[in-house]
Amino acid sequence: MAELPDLTVFANILSRMFKNKVLEKLDVTVPKKLNVKVQELQSALEGCILESVERAGKTLQFHFSGENVLGLHLMLRGELVELSEDKTPKFQIMAFHFEKGKGFAVIDMLKQATATLHPLKAAAPDALEITKEDFTALVAKKHTIIKTLLMDQKSLRGIGNSYADEILYHACVSPFSTASAIPQWDVDKIFKSIDIVLNTAIKEIALANGNELAGELKDFMKIHNAALKVTSNGDVIKRDKIGGRTTYYTQAQQLFL
DNA sequence: ATGCATGTTCCCGG
DNA sequence: TCCGGGAACATGCA
């Protein structure tokens, strides 16, 4: 359940560990989500140098020498694990073997993690890159529920169910608000909250993880957290479904319809 | 033991 | 055309 902040941290850790290393071997255990044949993927990437790892939306982008790019989406339950000698991790999807026996694997018990060779550049802006003007225009033209809009990857990339709740809680706007009905002042607040909530989480997770790729899931959530009954203010945390997903919010969050 | 969690896609209906 | 709702995916956890 890696979300945007986790992925940003993973990208940084992978860069530290494998940047400028040669990918000696790429094992594909579960090829069903690949956009190319296993052999095509291997011949494109094996022998290449990993030049950078970046996050884009909810994906990681591995940039290899020779203009080769691999996109990776972990979907619901995908995880990254560092490889230890001679042991294939349980639920392995693919394994990246670099020099000196070092490497990492993608694991996913749902087998839904998706690797894409030469992914198309996404049209929608990333949640951490969108400008205030573009965000304002986006919110103004959509008549859907604000939480649904924040999570719509075709509109804005990178925000999932739990951080959508965290952002709207931080901005004090009800997740049930109609996007186009939200006043400019509050749209500005949401825009700022996206930046603050995500970047704060990145810092906290980076600190907690160190160089651990997966690490245990630290719970930094202030509202999207099943263990909490009330917020730090003492407001009762309510639960509802939006888009089939559990949504946590309080009565104090302003509703605009 | 039952049901919930999580992202995406696809299908149906208003 | 836009929007919402539900199912499906496989497994671990409370």
mmCIF file with all atom_site columns, N, CA and C in Angstrom, chain A residues 225-252:
data_model
loop_
_atom_site.group_PDB
_atom_site.id
_atom_site.type_symbol
_atom_site.label_atom_id
_atom_site.label_alt_id
_atom_site.label_comp_id
_atom_site.label_asym_id
_atom_site.label_entity_id
_atom_site.label_seq_id
_atom_site.pdbx_PDB_ins_code
_atom_site.Cartn_x
_atom_site.Cartn_y
_atom_site.Cartn_z
_atom_site.occupancy
_atom_site.B_iso_or_equiv
_atom_site.pdbx_formal_charge
_atom_site.auth_seq_id
_atom_site.auth_comp_id
_atom_site.auth_asym_id
_atom_site.auth_atom_id
_atom_site.pdbx_PDB_model_num
ATOM 1  N N  . ASN A 1 225 ? -7.358  6.718  9.784  1.00 0.00 ? 225 ASN A N  1
ATOM 2  C CA . ASN A 1 225 ? -6.682  5.854  10.734 1.00 0.00 ? 225 ASN A CA 1
ATOM 3  C C  . ASN A 1 225 ? -7.751  5.154  11.572 1.00 0.00 ? 225 ASN A C  1
ATOM 4  N N  . ALA A 1 226 ? -7.902  3.872  11.317 1.00 0.00 ? 226 ALA A N  1
ATOM 5  C CA . ALA A 1 226 ? -8.995  3.124  11.951 1.00 0.00 ? 226 ALA A CA 1
ATOM 6  C C  . ALA A 1 226 ? -8.858  3.078  13.472 1.00 0.00 ? 226 ALA A C  1
ATOM 7  N N  . ALA A 1 227 ? -7.646  3.300  13.968 1.00 0.00 ? 227 ALA A N  1
ATOM 8  C CA . ALA A 1 227 ? -7.428  3.209  15.402 1.00 0.00 ? 227 ALA A CA 1
ATOM 9  C C  . ALA A 1 227 ? -7.916  4.460  16.143 1.00 0.00 ? 227 ALA A C  1
ATOM 10 N N  . LEU A 1 228 ? -8.111  5.553  15.410 1.00 0.00 ? 228 LEU A N  1
ATOM 11 C CA . LEU A 1 228 ? -8.502  6.801  16.054 1.00 0.00 ? 228 LEU A CA 1
ATOM 12 C C  . LEU A 1 228 ? -10.017 6.962  16.110 1.00 0.00 ? 228 LEU A C  1
ATOM 13 N N  . LYS A 1 229 ? -10.484 7.450  17.234 1.00 0.00 ? 229 LYS A N  1
ATOM 14 C CA . LYS A 1 229 ? -11.913 7.749  17.391 1.00 0.00 ? 229 LYS A CA 1
ATOM 15 C C  . LYS A 1 229 ? -12.163 9.252  17.278 1.00 0.00 ? 229 LYS A C  1
ATOM 16 N N  . VAL A 1 230 ? -11.194 10.033 17.743 1.00 0.00 ? 230 VAL A N  1
ATOM 17 C CA . VAL A 1 230 ? -11.318 11.492 17.703 1.00 0.00 ? 230 VAL A CA 1
ATOM 18 C C  . VAL A 1 230 ? -10.007 12.087 17.163 1.00 0.00 ? 230 VAL A C  1
ATOM 19 N N  . THR A 1 231 ? -10.112 13.309 16.645 1.00 0.00 ? 231 THR A N  1
ATOM 20 C CA . THR A 1 231 ? -8.916  14.000 16.171 1.00 0.00 ? 231 THR A CA 1
ATOM 21 C C  . THR A 1 231 ? -8.176  14.599 17.365 1.00 0.00 ? 231 THR A C  1
ATOM 22 N N  . SER A 1 232 ? -7.044  15.230 17.089 1.00 0.00 ? 232 SER A N  1
ATOM 23 C CA . SER A 1 232 ? -6.278  15.853 18.169 1.00 0.00 ? 232 SER A CA 1
ATOM 24 C C  . SER A 1 232 ? -7.057  17.008 18.816 1.00 0.00 ? 232 SER A C  1
ATOM 25 N N  . ASN A 1 233 ? -8.022  17.553 18.080 1.00 0.00 ? 233 ASN A N  1
ATOM 26 C CA . ASN A 1 233 ? -8.896  18.595 18.650 1.00 0.00 ? 233 ASN A CA 1
ATOM 27 C C  . ASN A 1 233 ? -10.012 18.015 19.494 1.00 0.00 ? 233 ASN A C  1
ATOM 28 N N  . GLY A 1 234 ? -10.184 16.707 19.429 1.00 0.00 ? 234 GLY A N  1
ATOM 29 C CA . GLY A 1 234 ? -11.287 16.088 20.145 1.00 0.00 ? 234 GLY A CA 1
ATOM 30 C C  . GLY A 1 234 ? -12.547 15.937 19.296 1.00 0.00 ? 234 GLY A C  1
ATOM 31 N N  . ASP A 1 235 ? -12.456 16.301 18.000 1.00 0.00 ? 235 ASP A N  1
ATOM 32 C CA . ASP A 1 235 ? -13.612 16.120 17.121 1.00 0.00 ? 235 ASP A CA 1
ATOM 33 C C  . ASP A 1 235 ? -13.803 14.634 16.815 1.00 0.00 ? 235 ASP A C  1
ATOM 34 N N  . VAL A 1 236 ? -15.064 14.215 16.810 1.00 0.00 ? 236 VAL A N  1
ATOM 35 C CA . VAL A 1 236 ? -15.379 12.814 16.491 1.00 0.00 ? 236 VAL A CA 1
ATOM 36 C C  . VAL A 1 236 ? -15.053 12.534 15.027 1.00 0.00 ? 236 VAL A C  1
ATOM 37 N N  . ILE A 1 237 ? -14.364 11.456 14.772 1.00 0.00 ? 237 ILE A N  1
ATOM 38 C CA . ILE A 1 237 ? -14.042 11.059 13.396 1.00 0.00 ? 237 ILE A CA 1
ATOM 39 C C  . ILE A 1 237 ? -15.178 10.211 12.849 1.00 0.00 ? 237 ILE A C  1
ATOM 40 N N  . LYS A 1 238 ? -15.761 10.672 11.756 1.00 0.00 ? 238 LYS A N  1
ATOM 41 C CA . LYS A 1 238 ? -16.866 9.947  11.132 1.00 0.00 ? 238 LYS A CA 1
ATOM 42 C C  . LYS A 1 238 ? -16.342 9.104  9.969  1.00 0.00 ? 238 LYS A C  1
ATOM 43 N N  . ARG A 1 239 ? -17.120 8.066  9.643  1.00 0.00 ? 239 ARG A N  1
ATOM 44 C CA . ARG A 1 239 ? -16.748 7.201  8.519  1.00 0.00 ? 239 ARG A CA 1
ATOM 45 C C  . ARG A 1 239 ? -17.899 7.081  7.546  1.00 0.00 ? 239 ARG A C  1
ATOM 46 N N  . ASP A 1 240 ? -17.558 7.131  6.273  1.00 0.00 ? 240 ASP A N  1
ATOM 47 C CA . ASP A 1 240 ? -18.537 6.940  5.210  1.00 0.00 ? 240 ASP A CA 1
ATOM 48 C C  . ASP A 1 240 ? -17.818 6.316  4.022  1.00 0.00 ? 240 ASP A C  1
ATOM 49 N N  . LYS A 1 241 ? -18.592 5.998  3.007  1.00 0.00 ? 241 LYS A N  1
ATOM 50 C CA . LYS A 1 241 ? -17.978 5.471  1.781  1.00 0.00 ? 241 LYS A CA 1
ATOM 51 C C  . LYS A 1 241 ? -18.068 6.516  0.670  1.00 0.00 ? 241 LYS A C  1
ATOM 52 N N  . ILE A 1 242 ? -16.959 6.724  0.004  1.00 0.00 ? 242 ILE A N  1
ATOM 53 C CA . ILE A 1 242 ? -16.964 7.522  -1.226 1.00 0.00 ? 242 ILE A CA 1
ATOM 54 C C  . ILE A 1 242 ? -16.232 6.689  -2.270 1.00 0.00 ? 242 ILE A C  1
ATOM 55 N N  . GLY A 1 243 ? -16.907 6.434  -3.378 1.00 0.00 ? 243 GLY A N  1
ATOM 56 C CA . GLY A 1 243 ? -16.293 5.606  -4.412 1.00 0.00 ? 243 GLY A CA 1
ATOM 57 C C  . GLY A 1 243 ? -15.944 4.232  -3.889 1.00 0.00 ? 243 GLY A C  1
ATOM 58 N N  . GLY A 1 244 ? -16.749 3.724  -2.954 1.00 0.00 ? 244 GLY A N  1
ATOM 59 C CA . GLY A 1 244 ? -16.521 2.391  -2.415 1.00 0.00 ? 244 GLY A CA 1
ATOM 60 C C  . GLY A 1 244 ? -15.395 2.316  -1.397 1.00 0.00 ? 244 GLY A C  1
ATOM 61 N N  . ARG A 1 245 ? -14.761 3.465  -1.117 1.00 0.00 ? 245 ARG A N  1
ATOM 62 C CA . ARG A 1 245 ? -13.625 3.475  -0.194 1.00 0.00 ? 245 ARG A CA 1
ATOM 63 C C  . ARG A 1 245 ? -14.010 4.171  1.101  1.00 0.00 ? 245 ARG A C  1
ATOM 64 N N  . THR A 1 246 ? -13.480 3.681  2.195  1.00 0.00 ? 246 THR A N  1
ATOM 65 C CA . THR A 1 246 ? -13.781 4.297  3.471  1.00 0.00 ? 246 THR A CA 1
ATOM 66 C C  . THR A 1 246 ? -13.169 5.689  3.528  1.00 0.00 ? 246 THR A C  1
ATOM 67 N N  . THR A 1 247 ? -13.995 6.618  3.943  1.00 0.00 ? 247 THR A N  1
ATOM 68 C CA . THR A 1 247 ? -13.600 8.021  4.038  1.00 0.00 ? 247 THR A CA 1
ATOM 69 C C  . THR A 1 247 ? -13.736 8.469  5.482  1.00 0.00 ? 247 THR A C  1
ATOM 70 N N  . TYR A 1 248 ? -12.697 9.063  6.014  1.00 0.00 ? 248 TYR A N  1
ATOM 71 C CA . TYR A 1 248 ? -12.691 9.533  7.397  1.00 0.00 ? 248 TYR A CA 1
ATOM 72 C C  . TYR A 1 248 ? -12.728 11.056 7.375  1.00 0.00 ? 248 TYR A C  1
ATOM 73 N N  . TYR A 1 249 ? -13.602 11.644 8.177  1.00 0.00 ? 249 TYR A N  1
ATOM 74 C CA . TYR A 1 249 ? -13.733 13.103 8.196  1.00 0.00 ? 249 TYR A CA 1
ATOM 75 C C  . TYR A 1 249 ? -14.432 13.519 9.476  1.00 0.00 ? 249 TYR A C  1
ATOM 76 N N  . THR A 1 250 ? -14.496 14.818 9.701  1.00 0.00 ? 250 THR A N  1
ATOM 77 C CA . THR A 1 250 ? -15.213 15.323 10.874 1.00 0.00 ? 250 THR A CA 1
ATOM 78 C C  . THR A 1 250 ? -16.263 16.331 10.448 1.00 0.00 ? 250 THR A C  1
ATOM 79 N N  . GLN A 1 251 ? -17.177 16.572 11.370 1.00 0.00 ? 251 GLN A N  1
ATOM 80 C CA . GLN A 1 251 ? -18.238 17.544 11.134 1.00 0.00 ? 251 GLN A CA 1
ATOM 81 C C  . GLN A 1 251 ? -17.653 18.945 10.957 1.00 0.00 ? 251 GLN A C  1
ATOM 82 N N  . ALA A 1 252 ? -16.464 19.157 11.498 1.00 0.00 ? 252 ALA A N  1
ATOM 83 C CA . ALA A 1 252 ? -15.866 20.493 11.429 1.00 0.00 ? 252 ALA A CA 1
ATOM 84 C C  . ALA A 1 252 ? -15.408 20.858 10.007 1.00 0.00 ? 252 ALA A C  1
#
